[in-house]
Structures are given as C-alpha cells and as structure tokens.
mmCIF file with all atom_site columns, C-alpha atoms in Angstrom:
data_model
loop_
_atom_site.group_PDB
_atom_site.id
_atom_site.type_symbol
_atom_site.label_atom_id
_atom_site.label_alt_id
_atom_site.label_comp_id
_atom_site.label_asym_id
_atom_site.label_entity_id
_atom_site.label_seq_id
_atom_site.pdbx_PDB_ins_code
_atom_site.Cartn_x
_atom_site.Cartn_y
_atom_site.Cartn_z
_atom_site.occupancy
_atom_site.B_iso_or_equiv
_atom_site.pdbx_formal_charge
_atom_site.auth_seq_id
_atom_site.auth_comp_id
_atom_site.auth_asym_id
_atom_site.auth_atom_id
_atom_site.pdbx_PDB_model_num
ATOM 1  C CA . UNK A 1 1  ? 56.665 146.567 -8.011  1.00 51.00 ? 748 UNK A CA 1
ATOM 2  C CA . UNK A 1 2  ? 57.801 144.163 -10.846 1.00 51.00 ? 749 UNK A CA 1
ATOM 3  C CA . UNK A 1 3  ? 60.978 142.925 -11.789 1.00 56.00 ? 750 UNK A CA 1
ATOM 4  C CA . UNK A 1 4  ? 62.736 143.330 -15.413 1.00 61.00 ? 751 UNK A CA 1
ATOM 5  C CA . UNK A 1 5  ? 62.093 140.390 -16.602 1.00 57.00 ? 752 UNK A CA 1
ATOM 6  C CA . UNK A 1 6  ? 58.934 139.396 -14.673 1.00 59.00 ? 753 UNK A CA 1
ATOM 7  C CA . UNK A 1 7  ? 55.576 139.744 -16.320 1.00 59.00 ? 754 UNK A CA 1
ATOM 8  C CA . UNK A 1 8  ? 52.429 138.882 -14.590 1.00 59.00 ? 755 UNK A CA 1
ATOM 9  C CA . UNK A 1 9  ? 50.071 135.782 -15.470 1.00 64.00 ? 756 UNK A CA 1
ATOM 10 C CA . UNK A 1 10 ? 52.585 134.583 -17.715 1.00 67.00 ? 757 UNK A CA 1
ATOM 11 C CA . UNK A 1 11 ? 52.980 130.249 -17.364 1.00 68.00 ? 758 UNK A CA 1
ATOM 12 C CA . UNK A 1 12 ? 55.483 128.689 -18.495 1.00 75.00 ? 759 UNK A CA 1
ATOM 13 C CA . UNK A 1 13 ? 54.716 125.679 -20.600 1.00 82.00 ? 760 UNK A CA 1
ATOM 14 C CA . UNK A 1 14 ? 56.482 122.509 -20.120 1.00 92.00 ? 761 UNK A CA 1
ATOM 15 C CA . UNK A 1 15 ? 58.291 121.533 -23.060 1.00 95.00 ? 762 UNK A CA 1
ATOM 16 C CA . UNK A 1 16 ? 58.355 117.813 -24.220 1.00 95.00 ? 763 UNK A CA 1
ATOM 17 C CA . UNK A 1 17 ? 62.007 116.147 -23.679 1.00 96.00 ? 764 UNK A CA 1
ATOM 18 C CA . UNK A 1 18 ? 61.530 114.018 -26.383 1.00 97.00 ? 765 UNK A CA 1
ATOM 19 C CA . UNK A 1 19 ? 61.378 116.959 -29.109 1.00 97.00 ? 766 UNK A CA 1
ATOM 20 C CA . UNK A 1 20 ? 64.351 118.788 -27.565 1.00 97.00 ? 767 UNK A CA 1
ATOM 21 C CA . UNK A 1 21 ? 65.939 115.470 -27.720 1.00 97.00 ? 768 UNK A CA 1
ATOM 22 C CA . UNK A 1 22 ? 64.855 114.613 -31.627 1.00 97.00 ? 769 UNK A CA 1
ATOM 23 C CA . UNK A 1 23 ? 66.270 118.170 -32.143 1.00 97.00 ? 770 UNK A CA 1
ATOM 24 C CA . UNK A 1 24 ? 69.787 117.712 -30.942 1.00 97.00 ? 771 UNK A CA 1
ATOM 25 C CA . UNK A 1 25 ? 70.126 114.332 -32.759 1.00 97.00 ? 772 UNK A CA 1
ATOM 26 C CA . UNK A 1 26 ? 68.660 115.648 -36.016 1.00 96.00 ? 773 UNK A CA 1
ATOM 27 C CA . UNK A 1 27 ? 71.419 118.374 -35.709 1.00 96.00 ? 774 UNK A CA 1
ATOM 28 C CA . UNK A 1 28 ? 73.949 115.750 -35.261 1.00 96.00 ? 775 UNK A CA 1
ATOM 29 C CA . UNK A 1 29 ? 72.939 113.580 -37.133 1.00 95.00 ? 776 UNK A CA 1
ATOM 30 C CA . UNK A 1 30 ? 73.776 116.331 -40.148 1.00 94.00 ? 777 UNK A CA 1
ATOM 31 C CA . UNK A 1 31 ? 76.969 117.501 -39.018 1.00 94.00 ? 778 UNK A CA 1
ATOM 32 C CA . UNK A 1 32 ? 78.409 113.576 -37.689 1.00 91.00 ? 779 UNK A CA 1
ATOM 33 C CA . UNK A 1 33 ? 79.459 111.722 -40.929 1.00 82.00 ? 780 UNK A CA 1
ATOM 34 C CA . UNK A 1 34 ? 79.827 108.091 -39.755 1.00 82.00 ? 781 UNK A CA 1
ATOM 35 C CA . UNK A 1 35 ? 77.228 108.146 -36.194 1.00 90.00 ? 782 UNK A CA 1
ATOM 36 C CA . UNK A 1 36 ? 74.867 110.544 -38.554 1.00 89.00 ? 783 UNK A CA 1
ATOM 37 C CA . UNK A 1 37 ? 72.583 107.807 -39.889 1.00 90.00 ? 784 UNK A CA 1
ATOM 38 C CA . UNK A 1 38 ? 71.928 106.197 -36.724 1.00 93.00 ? 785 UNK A CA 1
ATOM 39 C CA . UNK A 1 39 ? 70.830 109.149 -34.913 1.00 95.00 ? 786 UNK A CA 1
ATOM 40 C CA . UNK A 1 40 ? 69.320 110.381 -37.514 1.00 95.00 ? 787 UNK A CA 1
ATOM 41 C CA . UNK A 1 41 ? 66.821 106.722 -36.891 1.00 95.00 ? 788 UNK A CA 1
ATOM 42 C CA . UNK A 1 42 ? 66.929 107.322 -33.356 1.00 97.00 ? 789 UNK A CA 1
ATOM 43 C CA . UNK A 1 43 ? 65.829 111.256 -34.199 1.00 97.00 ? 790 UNK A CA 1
ATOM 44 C CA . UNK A 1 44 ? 62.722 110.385 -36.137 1.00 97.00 ? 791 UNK A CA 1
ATOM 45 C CA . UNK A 1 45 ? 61.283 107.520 -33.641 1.00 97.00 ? 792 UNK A CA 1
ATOM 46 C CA . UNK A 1 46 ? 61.348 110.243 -30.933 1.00 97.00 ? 793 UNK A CA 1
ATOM 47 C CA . UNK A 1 47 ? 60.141 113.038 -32.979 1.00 98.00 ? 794 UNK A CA 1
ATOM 48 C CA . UNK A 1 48 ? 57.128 110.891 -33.740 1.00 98.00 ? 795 UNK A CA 1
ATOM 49 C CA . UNK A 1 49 ? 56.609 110.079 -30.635 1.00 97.00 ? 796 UNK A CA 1
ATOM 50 C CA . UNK A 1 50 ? 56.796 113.717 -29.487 1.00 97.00 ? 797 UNK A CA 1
ATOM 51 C CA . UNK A 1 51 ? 54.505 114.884 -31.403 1.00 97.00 ? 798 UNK A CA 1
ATOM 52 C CA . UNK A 1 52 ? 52.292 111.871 -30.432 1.00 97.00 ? 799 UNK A CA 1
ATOM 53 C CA . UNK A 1 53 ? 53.075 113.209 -26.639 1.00 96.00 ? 800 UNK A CA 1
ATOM 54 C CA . UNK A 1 54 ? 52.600 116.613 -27.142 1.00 95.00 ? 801 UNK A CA 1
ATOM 55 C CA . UNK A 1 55 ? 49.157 116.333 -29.031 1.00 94.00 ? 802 UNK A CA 1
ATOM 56 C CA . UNK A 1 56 ? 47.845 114.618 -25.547 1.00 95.00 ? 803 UNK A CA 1
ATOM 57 C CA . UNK A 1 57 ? 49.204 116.646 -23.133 1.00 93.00 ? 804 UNK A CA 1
ATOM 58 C CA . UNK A 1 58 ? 49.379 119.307 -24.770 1.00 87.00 ? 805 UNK A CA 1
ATOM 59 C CA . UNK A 1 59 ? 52.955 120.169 -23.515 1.00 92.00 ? 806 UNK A CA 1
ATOM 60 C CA . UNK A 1 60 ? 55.493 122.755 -25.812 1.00 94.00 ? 807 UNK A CA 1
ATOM 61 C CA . UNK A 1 61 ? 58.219 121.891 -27.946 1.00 95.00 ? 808 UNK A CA 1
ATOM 62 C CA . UNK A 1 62 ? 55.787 120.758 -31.108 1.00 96.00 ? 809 UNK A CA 1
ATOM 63 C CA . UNK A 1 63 ? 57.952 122.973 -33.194 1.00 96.00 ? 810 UNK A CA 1
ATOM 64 C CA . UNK A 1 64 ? 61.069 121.439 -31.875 1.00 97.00 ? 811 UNK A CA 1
ATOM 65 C CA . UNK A 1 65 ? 60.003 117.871 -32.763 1.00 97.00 ? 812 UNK A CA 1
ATOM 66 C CA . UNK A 1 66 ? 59.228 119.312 -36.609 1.00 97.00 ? 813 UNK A CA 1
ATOM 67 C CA . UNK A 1 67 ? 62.767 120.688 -36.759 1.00 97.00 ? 814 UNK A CA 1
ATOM 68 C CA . UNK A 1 68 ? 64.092 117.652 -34.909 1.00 97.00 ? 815 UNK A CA 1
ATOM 69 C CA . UNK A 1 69 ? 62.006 115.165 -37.397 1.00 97.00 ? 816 UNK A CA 1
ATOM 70 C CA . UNK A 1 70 ? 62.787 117.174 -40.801 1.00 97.00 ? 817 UNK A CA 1
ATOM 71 C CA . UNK A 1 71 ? 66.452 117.289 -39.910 1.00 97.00 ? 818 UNK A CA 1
ATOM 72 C CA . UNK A 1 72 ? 66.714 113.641 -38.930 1.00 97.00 ? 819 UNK A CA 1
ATOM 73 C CA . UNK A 1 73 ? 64.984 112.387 -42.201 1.00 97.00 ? 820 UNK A CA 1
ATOM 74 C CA . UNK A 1 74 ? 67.174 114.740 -44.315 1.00 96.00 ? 821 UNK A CA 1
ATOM 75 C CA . UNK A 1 75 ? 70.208 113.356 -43.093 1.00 95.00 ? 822 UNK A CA 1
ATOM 76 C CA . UNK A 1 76 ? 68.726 109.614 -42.932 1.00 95.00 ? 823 UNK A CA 1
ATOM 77 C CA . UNK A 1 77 ? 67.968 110.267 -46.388 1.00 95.00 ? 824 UNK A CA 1
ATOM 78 C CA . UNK A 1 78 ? 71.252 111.794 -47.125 1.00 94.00 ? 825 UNK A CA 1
ATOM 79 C CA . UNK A 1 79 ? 72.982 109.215 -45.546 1.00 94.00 ? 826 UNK A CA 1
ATOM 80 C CA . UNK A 1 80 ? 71.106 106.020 -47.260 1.00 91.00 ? 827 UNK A CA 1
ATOM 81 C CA . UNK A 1 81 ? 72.251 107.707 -51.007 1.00 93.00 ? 828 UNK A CA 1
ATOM 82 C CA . UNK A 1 82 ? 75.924 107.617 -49.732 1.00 92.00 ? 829 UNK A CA 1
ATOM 83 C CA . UNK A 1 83 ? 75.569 104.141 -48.681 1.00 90.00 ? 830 UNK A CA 1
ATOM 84 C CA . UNK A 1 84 ? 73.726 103.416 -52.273 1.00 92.00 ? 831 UNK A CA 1
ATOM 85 C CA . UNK A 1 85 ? 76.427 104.967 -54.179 1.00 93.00 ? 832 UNK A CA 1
ATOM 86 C CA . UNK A 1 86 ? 79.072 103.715 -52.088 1.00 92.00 ? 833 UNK A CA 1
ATOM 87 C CA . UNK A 1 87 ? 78.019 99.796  -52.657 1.00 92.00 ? 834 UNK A CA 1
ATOM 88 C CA . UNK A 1 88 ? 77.383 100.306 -56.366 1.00 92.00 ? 835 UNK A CA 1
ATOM 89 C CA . UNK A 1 89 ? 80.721 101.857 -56.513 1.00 92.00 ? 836 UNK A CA 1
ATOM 90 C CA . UNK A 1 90 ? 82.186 98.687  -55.292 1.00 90.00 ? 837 UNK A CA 1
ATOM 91 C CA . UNK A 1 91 ? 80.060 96.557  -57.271 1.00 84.00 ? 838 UNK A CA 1
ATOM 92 C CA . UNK A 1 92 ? 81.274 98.461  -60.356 1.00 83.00 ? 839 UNK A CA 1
ATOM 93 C CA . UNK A 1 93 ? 84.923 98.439  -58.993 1.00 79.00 ? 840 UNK A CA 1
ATOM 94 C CA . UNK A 1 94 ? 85.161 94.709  -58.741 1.00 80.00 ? 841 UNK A CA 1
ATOM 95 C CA . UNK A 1 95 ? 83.495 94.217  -62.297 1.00 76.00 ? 842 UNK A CA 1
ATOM 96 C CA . UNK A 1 96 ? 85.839 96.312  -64.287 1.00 71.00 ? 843 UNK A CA 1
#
C-alpha cells in the first residue's frame, strides 16, 4: 500500500544548479543596493549558461534560469541608470 505523499512512476528531474543559482543572485541582486550590480553580472552569465546546460541535458530548472536571467538584467539595468545619473550629477555639481 502507498504512502501519502508517494505516487508511483513519478521521476524526479534533476534540476540545473546553475539556474537555482542565477535565481538567488537575480533576487539579490534587486534587494542589495551596493553588491546588486555585480551579482546581477554574475546572475546573467550563469543564467545563460543554464539554459545552454539545460537545453543539452535536458535537466529542470529552465524556468528558474528565466526568472534568475530577467531579474538579474532588471537590476543590472537598474543599477547602470543610478550610476548614469549619479556621474552626471557630479559632472553638473562641479560645473555650477
């Protein structure tokens, strides 16, 4: 007799490290102010290369590495406009 929680014939897939990995960063990498740019960088190499990993082995976790890789370019993106602003502010500050 089965378990709660068991089901027959069901395999679990492995799931890629690399997309659970892009995931977390791309998560930090929105909440962290100052770190949030780099690992937002670091979060959309390895969500590109998840995917990359995951269409050859065809291993879980693609939709981890599209939530990873849309959250790390959001904050990358987010990030690089601060820094923008931030050095025209100071090129405006020191000309008036």
């Amino acid at each position: 007799m089965e378990e709660i929680g068991e089901s027959a014939g069901v395999v679990k897939e492995k799931v890629n490290g690399k997309a659970v990995t892009s995931l977390v960063l791309g998560i930090v990498s929105l909440i962290l102010p100052y770190v949030g740019l780099i690992t937002g960088i670091i979060g959309i190499v390895l969500a590109k290369s998840a995917l990359k990993e995951i269409k050859v082995s065809s291993e879980g976790g693609r939709g981890l590495a599209v939530g990873g890789l849309t959250c790390s370019i959001i904050a990358t993106v987010l990030y690089a406009i601060m820094v923008v602003l931030f050095i025209l502010s100071l090129g405006w500050a020191t000309i008036y």
